[in-house]
Short mmCIF file of C-alpha atoms and ligand atoms in Angstrom, two decimals:
data_model
loop_
_atom_site.label_atom_id
_atom_site.label_comp_id
_atom_site.label_asym_id
_atom_site.label_seq_id
_atom_site.Cartn_x
_atom_site.Cartn_y
_atom_site.Cartn_z
CA MET I 1 2.52 -27.24 3.15
CA SER I 2 -0.69 -29.29 3.28
CA GLN I 3 -2.21 -30.96 0.24
CA TYR I 4 -5.32 -28.83 0.83
CA VAL I 5 -3.35 -25.61 0.35
CA ASP I 6 -1.49 -27.04 -2.67
CA ASP I 7 -4.79 -27.92 -4.33
CA LEU I 8 -6.26 -24.54 -3.48
CA ILE I 9 -3.36 -22.64 -5.07
CA ALA I 10 -3.53 -24.83 -8.19
CA ASP I 11 -7.24 -24.09 -8.44
CA VAL I 12 -6.69 -20.32 -8.05
CA LYS I 13 -4.18 -20.42 -10.91
CA ALA I 14 -6.51 -22.41 -13.14
CA THR I 15 -9.58 -20.27 -12.50
CA ASN I 16 -7.82 -16.88 -12.56
CA PRO I 17 -5.46 -17.17 -15.55
CA SER I 18 -3.11 -14.31 -16.50
CA GLU I 19 -3.18 -12.82 -13.00
CA PRO I 20 0.34 -13.61 -11.70
CA GLU I 21 0.32 -10.96 -8.96
CA PHE I 22 -2.96 -12.34 -7.59
CA HIS I 23 -1.55 -15.90 -7.61
CA GLN I 24 1.51 -14.62 -5.75
CA ALA I 25 -0.50 -12.83 -3.06
CA VAL I 26 -2.82 -15.81 -2.53
CA SER I 27 0.07 -18.31 -2.42
CA GLU I 28 1.90 -16.32 0.23
CA VAL I 29 -1.15 -16.02 2.45
CA ALA I 30 -2.32 -19.61 1.90
CA GLN I 31 1.08 -20.99 2.92
CA SER I 32 0.88 -19.16 6.25
CA LEU I 33 -2.73 -20.22 6.72
CA SER I 34 -1.96 -23.91 6.37
CA LEU I 35 -0.88 -23.64 10.03
CA VAL I 36 -4.36 -22.40 11.00
CA LEU I 37 -6.39 -24.62 8.72
CA ASP I 38 -4.70 -27.73 10.15
CA ARG I 39 -5.73 -26.67 13.67
CA HIS I 40 -9.20 -25.40 12.72
CA PRO I 41 -10.99 -27.82 10.39
CA GLU I 42 -14.18 -25.77 10.84
CA TYR I 43 -12.70 -23.04 8.61
CA ARG I 44 -11.97 -25.64 5.96
CA SER I 45 -15.44 -27.16 5.99
CA ALA I 46 -16.99 -23.67 5.85
CA LYS I 47 -14.72 -22.97 2.83
CA ILE I 48 -13.65 -19.68 4.39
CA LEU I 49 -10.43 -19.29 2.44
CA GLU I 50 -12.10 -20.27 -0.86
CA ARG I 51 -14.69 -17.57 -0.19
CA ILE I 52 -12.13 -14.91 0.77
CA ILE I 53 -10.25 -15.55 -2.49
CA GLU I 54 -13.33 -14.88 -4.62
CA PRO I 55 -14.17 -11.14 -4.79
CA GLU I 56 -17.68 -10.36 -3.59
CA ARG I 57 -18.08 -8.12 -6.63
CA ILE I 58 -15.94 -6.86 -9.52
CA ILE I 59 -17.03 -3.70 -11.30
CA SER I 60 -15.35 -2.93 -14.62
CA PHE I 61 -16.36 0.11 -16.63
CA ARG I 62 -15.58 2.40 -19.55
CA VAL I 63 -14.12 5.84 -18.75
CA PRO I 64 -14.56 8.09 -21.80
CA TRP I 65 -13.27 11.65 -21.45
CA VAL I 66 -12.43 14.65 -23.61
CA ASP I 67 -9.18 16.61 -23.24
CA GLU I 68 -8.64 20.35 -23.71
CA GLN I 69 -7.83 19.84 -27.41
CA GLY I 70 -11.18 18.10 -27.91
CA GLU I 71 -9.61 14.67 -28.32
CA ILE I 72 -11.57 11.74 -26.93
CA HIS I 73 -9.80 9.17 -24.71
CA ILE I 74 -11.10 5.84 -23.46
CA ASN I 75 -9.71 4.28 -20.31
CA ARG I 76 -10.82 1.31 -18.28
CA GLY I 77 -11.97 1.71 -14.67
CA TYR I 78 -12.37 -0.92 -11.97
CA ARG I 79 -13.52 -1.40 -8.42
CA ILE I 80 -12.88 -4.74 -6.73
CA GLU I 81 -15.19 -5.17 -3.72
CA MET I 82 -13.32 -8.03 -2.12
CA ASN I 83 -14.71 -8.67 1.35
CA SER I 84 -17.19 -6.87 3.61
CA ALA I 85 -17.28 -9.26 6.58
CA ILE I 86 -15.97 -6.71 9.10
CA GLY I 87 -17.00 -3.39 7.54
CA PRO I 88 -17.61 -1.42 4.34
CA TYR I 89 -15.14 -2.09 1.52
CA LYS I 90 -12.11 0.14 2.00
CA GLY I 91 -8.98 0.56 -0.10
CA GLY I 92 -7.28 2.89 -2.52
CA LEU I 93 -7.62 3.81 -6.17
CA ARG I 94 -4.56 3.42 -8.39
CA PHE I 95 -4.07 5.32 -11.65
CA HIS I 96 -1.15 3.76 -13.52
CA PRO I 97 -0.75 2.28 -17.03
CA SER I 98 0.08 -1.14 -15.53
CA VAL I 99 -3.31 -1.40 -13.79
CA ASN I 100 -5.38 -4.43 -14.73
CA GLN I 101 -7.89 -6.66 -12.98
CA GLY I 102 -5.24 -9.09 -11.65
CA ILE I 103 -3.14 -6.35 -10.04
CA LEU I 104 -6.20 -4.81 -8.38
CA LYS I 105 -7.34 -8.24 -7.16
CA PHE I 106 -3.97 -8.81 -5.50
CA LEU I 107 -4.17 -5.39 -3.88
CA ALA I 108 -7.78 -5.91 -2.75
CA PHE I 109 -6.93 -9.35 -1.34
CA GLU I 110 -3.99 -7.92 0.67
CA GLN I 111 -6.22 -5.10 1.84
CA VAL I 112 -8.67 -7.50 3.53
CA PHE I 113 -5.96 -8.76 5.91
CA LYS I 114 -4.34 -5.37 6.37
CA ASN I 115 -7.60 -3.68 7.32
CA SER I 116 -8.39 -6.45 9.75
CA LEU I 117 -4.98 -6.01 11.42
CA THR I 118 -5.75 -2.34 12.15
CA THR I 119 -8.64 -3.54 14.42
CA LEU I 120 -10.89 -0.90 12.78
CA PRO I 121 -14.19 -1.98 11.16
CA MET I 122 -13.17 -1.94 7.50
CA GLY I 123 -13.61 -4.56 4.78
CA GLY I 124 -11.26 -4.78 1.80
CA GLY I 125 -11.45 -3.29 -1.69
CA LYS I 126 -9.28 -1.67 -4.34
CA GLY I 127 -9.84 0.08 -7.64
CA GLY I 128 -8.33 2.29 -10.26
CA SER I 129 -7.66 2.78 -13.91
CA ASP I 130 -5.00 2.21 -16.57
CA LEU I 131 -4.74 6.00 -17.05
CA ASP I 132 -1.13 7.24 -17.19
CA PRO I 133 -1.24 10.52 -15.24
CA LYS I 134 2.42 11.33 -15.93
CA GLY I 135 2.84 14.71 -17.63
CA LYS I 136 -0.93 15.35 -17.85
CA SER I 137 -2.27 18.85 -17.16
CA ASP I 138 -4.51 19.56 -14.15
CA LEU I 139 -7.43 20.01 -16.55
CA LYS I 140 -6.91 16.57 -18.12
CA ILE I 141 -6.71 14.99 -14.67
CA MET I 142 -9.89 16.78 -13.58
CA ARG I 143 -11.81 15.68 -16.65
CA PHE I 144 -10.63 12.11 -16.22
CA CYS I 145 -11.54 12.05 -12.50
CA GLN I 146 -15.00 13.42 -13.28
CA ALA I 147 -15.56 10.76 -15.95
CA PHE I 148 -14.29 8.04 -13.61
CA MET I 149 -16.60 9.12 -10.78
CA SER I 150 -19.57 9.44 -13.18
CA GLU I 151 -19.71 5.65 -13.13
CA LEU I 152 -18.13 4.80 -9.77
CA PHE I 153 -20.56 6.94 -7.75
CA ARG I 154 -23.42 4.45 -8.16
CA HIS I 155 -21.38 1.65 -6.54
CA ILE I 156 -19.95 3.39 -3.46
CA GLY I 157 -21.28 5.06 -0.31
CA PRO I 158 -20.12 5.89 3.23
CA ASN I 159 -21.57 2.62 4.55
CA THR I 160 -20.85 0.58 1.41
CA ASP I 161 -17.45 1.30 -0.07
CA VAL I 162 -15.06 4.15 0.75
CA PRO I 163 -12.11 4.51 -1.68
CA ALA I 164 -8.86 6.40 -0.98
CA GLY I 165 -5.61 7.19 -2.84
CA ASP I 166 -2.78 4.95 -4.02
CA ILE I 167 -0.19 5.25 -6.80
CA GLY I 168 -1.13 8.19 -9.04
CA VAL I 169 -4.01 9.26 -6.79
CA GLY I 170 -3.11 11.95 -4.25
CA GLY I 171 -4.83 15.01 -2.80
CA ARG I 172 -5.48 16.61 -6.21
CA GLU I 173 -7.26 13.55 -7.61
CA ILE I 174 -9.26 12.91 -4.40
CA GLY I 175 -10.47 16.53 -4.63
CA TYR I 176 -11.72 16.18 -8.22
CA LEU I 177 -13.32 12.79 -7.45
CA PHE I 178 -15.05 14.14 -4.35
CA GLY I 179 -16.34 17.20 -6.22
CA GLN I 180 -17.95 15.05 -8.88
CA TYR I 181 -19.47 12.64 -6.33
CA LYS I 182 -20.98 15.55 -4.42
CA LYS I 183 -22.45 17.03 -7.60
CA LEU I 184 -23.99 13.76 -8.74
CA ARG I 185 -25.43 12.75 -5.35
CA ASN I 186 -26.14 16.25 -4.02
CA GLU I 187 -24.69 15.05 -0.75
CA PHE I 188 -21.64 16.08 1.31
CA THR I 189 -20.51 12.86 2.90
CA GLY I 190 -17.35 10.97 3.84
CA ILE I 191 -17.24 8.98 0.65
CA LEU I 192 -13.48 9.17 0.11
CA THR I 193 -10.56 9.42 2.51
CA GLY I 194 -7.47 11.52 1.96
CA LYS I 195 -9.66 14.60 1.57
CA GLY I 196 -8.42 18.16 2.00
CA LEU I 197 -8.21 19.40 5.58
CA ASN I 198 -10.87 22.09 5.23
CA TRP I 199 -13.43 19.74 3.65
CA GLY I 200 -13.43 16.66 5.87
CA GLY I 201 -9.88 15.33 5.68
CA SER I 202 -7.85 14.12 8.64
CA LEU I 203 -4.60 15.59 9.87
CA ILE I 204 -1.70 13.13 9.39
CA ARG I 205 -3.46 11.19 6.59
CA PRO I 206 -0.85 12.14 3.96
CA GLU I 207 1.92 11.22 6.41
CA ALA I 208 0.30 8.06 7.79
CA THR I 209 1.62 5.26 5.56
CA GLY I 210 5.22 6.46 5.67
CA TYR I 211 5.18 7.32 9.38
CA GLY I 212 3.49 4.01 10.13
CA SER I 213 6.10 2.02 8.22
CA VAL I 214 8.85 3.73 10.25
CA TYR I 215 6.97 3.15 13.54
CA PHE I 216 6.72 -0.52 12.59
CA ALA I 217 10.47 -0.70 11.90
CA ALA I 218 11.15 0.95 15.26
CA GLU I 219 8.99 -1.69 16.98
CA MET I 220 10.84 -4.50 15.22
CA LEU I 221 14.19 -3.02 16.24
CA GLN I 222 13.03 -2.66 19.82
CA THR I 223 12.71 -6.47 20.03
CA ARG I 224 16.51 -6.47 19.76
CA GLY I 225 16.97 -3.52 22.09
CA GLU I 226 17.88 -1.15 19.25
CA THR I 227 16.54 2.11 17.76
CA LEU I 228 16.65 3.77 14.34
CA GLU I 229 19.04 6.47 15.50
CA GLY I 230 22.21 6.52 13.41
CA LYS I 231 21.00 3.77 11.04
CA THR I 232 21.59 4.14 7.30
CA CYS I 233 18.41 3.55 5.32
CA LEU I 234 17.60 2.80 1.67
CA VAL I 235 14.21 4.17 0.58
CA SER I 236 12.73 3.54 -2.88
CA GLY I 237 10.07 5.66 -4.57
CA SER I 238 9.69 9.41 -4.16
CA GLY I 239 5.92 9.66 -3.90
CA ASN I 240 3.66 9.94 -0.91
CA VAL I 241 4.92 6.93 1.05
CA ALA I 242 8.62 7.48 0.33
CA GLN I 243 8.45 11.18 1.26
CA TYR I 244 6.90 10.67 4.68
CA THR I 245 9.00 7.59 5.41
CA THR I 246 12.02 9.81 4.84
CA GLU I 247 10.58 12.61 6.97
CA LYS I 248 10.00 10.35 9.97
CA LEU I 249 13.39 8.64 9.58
CA ILE I 250 15.10 12.05 9.63
CA GLN I 251 13.12 12.99 12.78
CA LEU I 252 14.27 9.79 14.48
CA GLY I 253 17.94 10.41 13.67
CA ALA I 254 18.38 7.91 10.83
CA LYS I 255 20.22 8.69 7.58
CA VAL I 256 18.32 8.18 4.30
CA VAL I 257 20.66 7.85 1.31
CA THR I 258 18.40 6.89 -1.61
CA LEU I 259 15.13 7.86 -3.33
CA SER I 260 13.86 6.78 -6.75
CA ASP I 261 11.18 6.94 -9.41
CA SER I 262 10.45 4.55 -12.24
CA SER I 263 13.29 6.05 -14.33
CA GLY I 264 16.15 5.91 -11.83
CA TYR I 265 17.43 6.59 -8.33
CA ILE I 266 19.63 9.05 -6.47
CA TYR I 267 22.29 8.08 -3.95
CA ASP I 268 23.27 10.85 -1.53
CA GLU I 269 26.01 9.58 0.74
CA ALA I 270 25.77 12.60 3.04
CA GLY I 271 22.12 11.82 3.70
CA ILE I 272 18.88 13.51 2.69
CA ASP I 273 18.19 16.18 5.30
CA THR I 274 15.05 18.24 5.91
CA GLU I 275 15.98 20.90 3.37
CA LYS I 276 16.72 18.34 0.65
CA LEU I 277 13.47 16.53 1.42
CA GLU I 278 11.57 19.79 1.07
CA PHE I 279 13.14 20.16 -2.37
CA VAL I 280 11.98 16.63 -3.29
CA MET I 281 8.44 17.30 -2.05
CA ASN I 282 8.20 20.47 -4.11
CA LEU I 283 9.75 18.73 -7.13
CA LYS I 284 7.34 15.79 -6.97
CA ASN I 285 4.13 17.28 -5.59
CA VAL I 286 4.13 20.75 -7.14
CA LYS I 287 6.41 20.72 -10.20
CA ARG I 288 5.65 17.04 -10.88
CA GLY I 289 9.26 16.59 -12.02
CA ARG I 290 11.64 13.62 -12.06
CA ILE I 291 14.01 12.52 -9.25
CA LYS I 292 16.96 12.97 -11.64
CA GLU I 293 16.62 16.74 -11.05
CA TYR I 294 17.86 16.19 -7.46
CA VAL I 295 21.47 15.93 -8.62
CA GLU I 296 21.20 19.23 -10.52
CA LYS I 297 20.43 20.89 -7.18
CA TYR I 298 22.73 18.68 -5.07
CA PRO I 299 25.64 17.70 -7.34
CA ASP I 300 27.40 15.61 -4.67
CA ALA I 301 24.62 13.03 -5.08
CA VAL I 302 24.72 10.48 -7.89
CA TYR I 303 21.85 9.62 -10.26
CA THR I 304 21.67 6.17 -11.84
CA ALA I 305 19.06 5.13 -14.41
CA ILE I 306 17.19 1.92 -13.55
CA ASP I 307 16.70 -0.71 -16.25
CA PRO I 308 13.60 -2.67 -15.17
CA THR I 309 14.76 -5.70 -17.19
CA ALA I 310 18.18 -5.88 -15.47
CA GLU I 311 19.05 -8.80 -13.20
CA PHE I 312 19.04 -6.58 -10.13
CA ASN I 313 18.20 -3.03 -9.03
CA PRO I 314 21.38 -1.13 -8.06
CA LEU I 315 19.44 0.87 -5.45
CA TRP I 316 19.36 -2.24 -3.22
CA ASN I 317 23.08 -2.80 -3.66
CA HIS I 318 24.35 -0.16 -1.21
CA LYS I 319 25.57 -0.70 2.32
CA ALA I 320 22.90 0.06 4.91
CA GLU I 321 21.12 -1.39 7.93
CA CYS I 322 17.50 -0.74 6.93
CA ALA I 323 15.45 -0.81 3.73
CA PHE I 324 12.04 0.77 3.12
CA PRO I 325 10.71 -0.31 -0.29
CA SER I 326 8.05 2.34 -0.97
CA ALA I 327 7.45 2.32 -4.74
CA THR I 328 5.62 -0.69 -6.17
CA GLN I 329 5.07 -4.47 -6.26
CA ASN I 330 7.95 -6.88 -6.91
CA GLU I 331 10.62 -4.19 -6.79
CA ILE I 332 12.89 -6.51 -4.73
CA ASN I 333 13.68 -9.80 -6.49
CA VAL I 334 15.73 -12.68 -5.13
CA LYS I 335 19.01 -11.12 -6.27
CA ASP I 336 18.08 -7.76 -4.73
CA ALA I 337 17.19 -9.52 -1.47
CA GLN I 338 20.58 -11.22 -1.43
CA ASN I 339 22.31 -7.92 -2.23
CA LEU I 340 20.50 -6.30 0.70
CA ILE I 341 21.67 -9.02 3.07
CA ASN I 342 25.23 -8.85 1.70
CA GLY I 343 25.19 -5.06 2.16
CA GLY I 344 24.32 -5.40 5.86
CA VAL I 345 20.56 -4.77 5.83
CA TYR I 346 18.75 -6.53 8.67
CA VAL I 347 15.54 -4.45 8.85
CA VAL I 348 13.06 -4.34 5.95
CA SER I 349 9.78 -2.49 6.45
CA GLU I 350 7.52 -2.56 3.40
CA GLY I 351 5.79 0.76 2.68
CA ALA I 352 4.73 -0.54 -0.74
CA ASN I 353 2.32 -3.42 -1.28
CA MET I 354 4.04 -6.78 -1.99
CA PRO I 355 7.34 -5.16 -3.02
CA THR I 356 9.28 -8.41 -2.47
CA THR I 357 8.97 -11.51 -4.65
CA MET I 358 8.29 -14.81 -2.89
CA ASP I 359 11.86 -16.11 -3.34
CA GLY I 360 13.11 -12.75 -2.05
CA ILE I 361 10.98 -13.19 1.09
CA ASP I 362 12.51 -16.66 1.56
CA ILE I 363 15.97 -15.05 1.62
CA PHE I 364 14.84 -12.61 4.34
CA LEU I 365 13.28 -15.39 6.42
CA GLU I 366 16.27 -17.73 6.04
CA ASN I 367 18.56 -14.93 7.23
CA LYS I 368 16.25 -14.21 10.17
CA ILE I 369 16.25 -10.47 9.58
CA LEU I 370 13.51 -8.18 10.90
CA TYR I 371 11.18 -8.36 7.92
CA GLY I 372 7.86 -6.46 8.16
CA PRO I 373 5.55 -7.40 5.26
CA GLY I 374 3.48 -4.65 3.65
CA LYS I 375 0.11 -5.72 4.98
CA ALA I 376 1.38 -5.02 8.49
CA ALA I 377 4.06 -2.36 7.97
CA ASN I 378 2.08 -0.09 5.64
CA ALA I 379 -1.29 -0.40 7.41
CA GLY I 380 -0.88 3.07 8.94
CA GLY I 381 -2.40 4.72 5.85
CA VAL I 382 -5.64 2.82 5.95
CA ALA I 383 -5.72 3.07 9.74
CA VAL I 384 -5.79 6.87 9.56
CA SER I 385 -8.33 6.57 6.74
CA GLY I 386 -10.45 4.65 9.24
CA LEU I 387 -9.95 7.49 11.72
CA GLU I 388 -10.96 9.96 9.00
CA MET I 389 -14.20 7.99 8.52
CA SER I 390 -14.87 8.16 12.27
CA GLN I 391 -14.24 11.91 12.35
CA ASN I 392 -16.59 12.40 9.37
CA SER I 393 -19.33 10.38 11.11
CA MET I 394 -18.93 12.42 14.28
CA ARG I 395 -18.53 15.69 12.32
CA TYR I 396 -15.49 16.32 14.46
CA SER I 397 -11.72 16.53 13.91
CA TRP I 398 -8.92 15.40 16.14
CA SER I 399 -5.70 17.41 16.49
CA ARG I 400 -2.48 16.43 14.76
CA GLU I 401 -1.08 15.07 18.03
CA GLU I 402 -4.21 13.05 18.73
CA VAL I 403 -4.15 11.39 15.29
CA ASP I 404 -0.41 10.74 15.43
CA THR I 405 -0.74 9.18 18.89
CA LYS I 406 -3.57 6.95 17.66
CA LEU I 407 -1.54 5.98 14.58
CA HIS I 408 1.49 5.15 16.71
CA GLY I 409 -0.67 3.08 19.05
CA ILE I 410 -2.24 1.17 16.15
CA MET I 411 1.17 0.37 14.64
CA LYS I 412 2.41 -0.89 18.04
CA ASP I 413 -0.72 -3.06 18.33
CA ILE I 414 -0.28 -4.47 14.82
CA HIS I 415 3.32 -5.29 15.65
CA LYS I 416 2.26 -7.03 18.85
CA THR I 417 -0.44 -9.00 17.01
CA CYS I 418 2.16 -10.18 14.50
CA VAL I 419 4.65 -11.20 17.18
CA ASP I 420 2.10 -12.91 19.44
CA THR I 421 0.41 -14.73 16.54
CA ALA I 422 3.72 -15.95 15.09
CA ASP I 423 4.64 -17.27 18.56
CA ARG I 424 1.25 -18.93 19.03
CA PHE I 425 1.60 -20.80 15.74
CA GLY I 426 5.14 -21.97 16.47
CA THR I 427 7.05 -19.63 14.12
CA PRO I 428 8.56 -16.97 16.42
CA GLY I 429 9.93 -13.89 14.66
CA ASN I 430 8.08 -14.69 11.43
CA TYR I 431 6.10 -11.50 10.74
CA VAL I 432 4.75 -12.97 7.49
CA ASN I 433 2.88 -15.70 9.33
CA GLY I 434 1.99 -13.29 12.14
CA ALA I 435 0.40 -10.77 9.76
CA ASN I 436 -1.36 -13.29 7.52
CA ILE I 437 -2.83 -15.34 10.36
CA GLY I 438 -3.53 -12.33 12.58
CA GLY I 439 -5.44 -10.62 9.76
CA PHE I 440 -7.27 -13.80 8.72
CA LEU I 441 -8.72 -14.88 12.07
CA LYS I 442 -10.95 -11.85 12.63
CA VAL I 443 -12.35 -11.96 9.09
CA ALA I 444 -12.82 -15.74 9.23
CA ASP I 445 -14.72 -15.60 12.52
CA ALA I 446 -16.97 -12.80 11.21
CA MET I 447 -17.72 -14.89 8.11
CA MET I 448 -18.51 -17.92 10.27
CA ASP I 449 -20.96 -15.79 12.29
CA GLN I 450 -22.66 -14.33 9.21
CA GLY I 451 -23.44 -17.58 7.40
CA VAL I 452 -22.88 -18.45 3.77
CA VAL I 453 -23.41 -15.14 1.97
P1 NDP C 1 2.81 7.69 -5.47
O1 NDP C 1 2.12 7.68 -6.78
O2 NDP C 1 2.74 8.87 -4.60
O3 NDP C 1 4.36 7.33 -5.69
C1 NDP C 1 4.75 6.15 -6.30
C2 NDP C 1 6.27 6.15 -6.44
O4 NDP C 1 6.69 4.86 -6.87
C3 NDP C 1 6.75 7.14 -7.49
O5 NDP C 1 8.04 7.55 -7.15
C4 NDP C 1 6.77 6.28 -8.75
O6 NDP C 1 7.65 6.72 -9.75
C5 NDP C 1 7.25 4.95 -8.18
N1 NDP C 1 6.74 3.86 -9.03
C6 NDP C 1 5.46 3.60 -9.35
N2 NDP C 1 5.38 2.55 -10.16
C7 NDP C 1 6.64 2.14 -10.36
C8 NDP C 1 7.21 1.09 -11.12
N3 NDP C 1 6.46 0.26 -11.84
N4 NDP C 1 8.55 0.95 -11.07
C9 NDP C 1 9.33 1.80 -10.33
N5 NDP C 1 8.83 2.81 -9.60
C10 NDP C 1 7.51 2.98 -9.62
O7 NDP C 1 2.27 6.38 -4.71
P2 NDP C 1 2.34 6.03 -3.16
O8 NDP C 1 3.57 6.57 -2.56
O9 NDP C 1 1.03 6.36 -2.57
O10 NDP C 1 2.40 4.42 -3.21
C11 NDP C 1 3.65 3.72 -3.21
C12 NDP C 1 3.41 2.29 -2.75
O11 NDP C 1 2.84 2.30 -1.44
C13 NDP C 1 2.42 1.47 -3.60
O12 NDP C 1 2.82 0.11 -3.60
C14 NDP C 1 1.12 1.62 -2.84
O13 NDP C 1 0.21 0.56 -3.12
C15 NDP C 1 1.65 1.53 -1.41
N6 NDP C 1 0.75 2.07 -0.40
C16 NDP C 1 0.32 3.37 -0.43
C17 NDP C 1 -0.51 3.85 0.55
C18 NDP C 1 -0.91 5.28 0.62
O14 NDP C 1 -1.47 5.67 1.63
N7 NDP C 1 -0.61 6.09 -0.38
C19 NDP C 1 -1.03 2.96 1.60
C20 NDP C 1 -0.44 1.64 1.62
C21 NDP C 1 0.39 1.23 0.63
P3 NDP C 1 7.06 7.40 -11.10
O15 NDP C 1 6.69 8.79 -10.68
O16 NDP C 1 8.17 7.32 -12.08
O17 NDP C 1 5.88 6.57 -11.51
#
């Protein structure tokens, strides 16, 4: 790694203290970019990377709301407007108690490169709140969303910043947020993506991240002349991304044996079929229950509690060929990565954002497995969000088949960009370098064109 990149990472740590996830995301990207910055001194003298690292704008605000018992709650809301070189800020909102500025900065930073890889005109942003939605009534969630949007609405717009969902923000929350935006602005406009189908949403948006992650895995496998058919797969999470990853894997003839939530995971040796997945979707999306309830319905499966402080996560310690981490950041540490390799896994497609620690990634790269990093593998969600924005602008909607075909095409193109870019920079098969450099170049060139702003 060049001295320039070393110094840059040291500076990021010094000027952004207490933001370990942001340091991690920047370090990973900067290491890949040292290959580019050595060849292109013009990016260095224009301080492109230094500018990309600094958010264009950070909005932090109070979210006071009153529950049905009359009790007042105060949460903190954020929007990180990271980079608008190639389009309006675009990226999800996360409602989770772990949310803080550093986590949202890492997510917004990743989003810049991911959105660029899709080839659609979208800048990068991310936002959210430290609200814990778990166990909260629909009324509480509605009141919170209305309070959140009462401040956010003045900072966003269809040509400025278009948020979407992420952890804790699904169709229900997008509905409440949209309703409040519309009331405040007196305007029906494509201000959020992930909307309901009969009020401006796109077909396939709920499915897009999970389907896209599976399409990406299929592309990686095709480089070795293989398919997903008959492969055993470990999937983590049981939310939006995990559900549709599982659905597409079942359609393609793979066998999914695990799902999880933050309390524990289920292992179903026989495989999760369509009927079992339907049970999970109802459990999680309608009843808002816990994954543990799966074994009450299907007693042949085994439930194991997960201790987040343990040395490794037992979910990643089963024999399989493919892994689809689809829950949260840093859910695969170095020990988990080694367990995956020892258990026979040679395809990892990241549905979640930055689910693997840096030393875990090193294990994957050393073992030369097919490792698709999140900013490439999970870009299908934002890609279909981009298509939703186009449909809103045109006041038109494409059919399910049309959107799925476009999604599939975009994932193939992202895969090709990663492969070609990794080759061009002398690291064939390294999807980390391919994604980081591929995403960077378009943003960097746009910033060069637009001057120092
Ligand atoms: P959901 O809220 O629908 O589901 C999240 C799942 O992950 C739940 O099963 C949840 O369990 C689990 N989880 C969350 N936090 C933790 C934690 N700290 N430890 C263990 N498990 C946890 O979110 P999504 O499916 O939308 O998002 C999952 C991942 O995919 C995130 O990393 C997100 O950033 C990424 N992503 C999502 C996109 C989208 O379109 N939705 C697009 C691109 C990436 P529990 O219910 O117990 O909290």
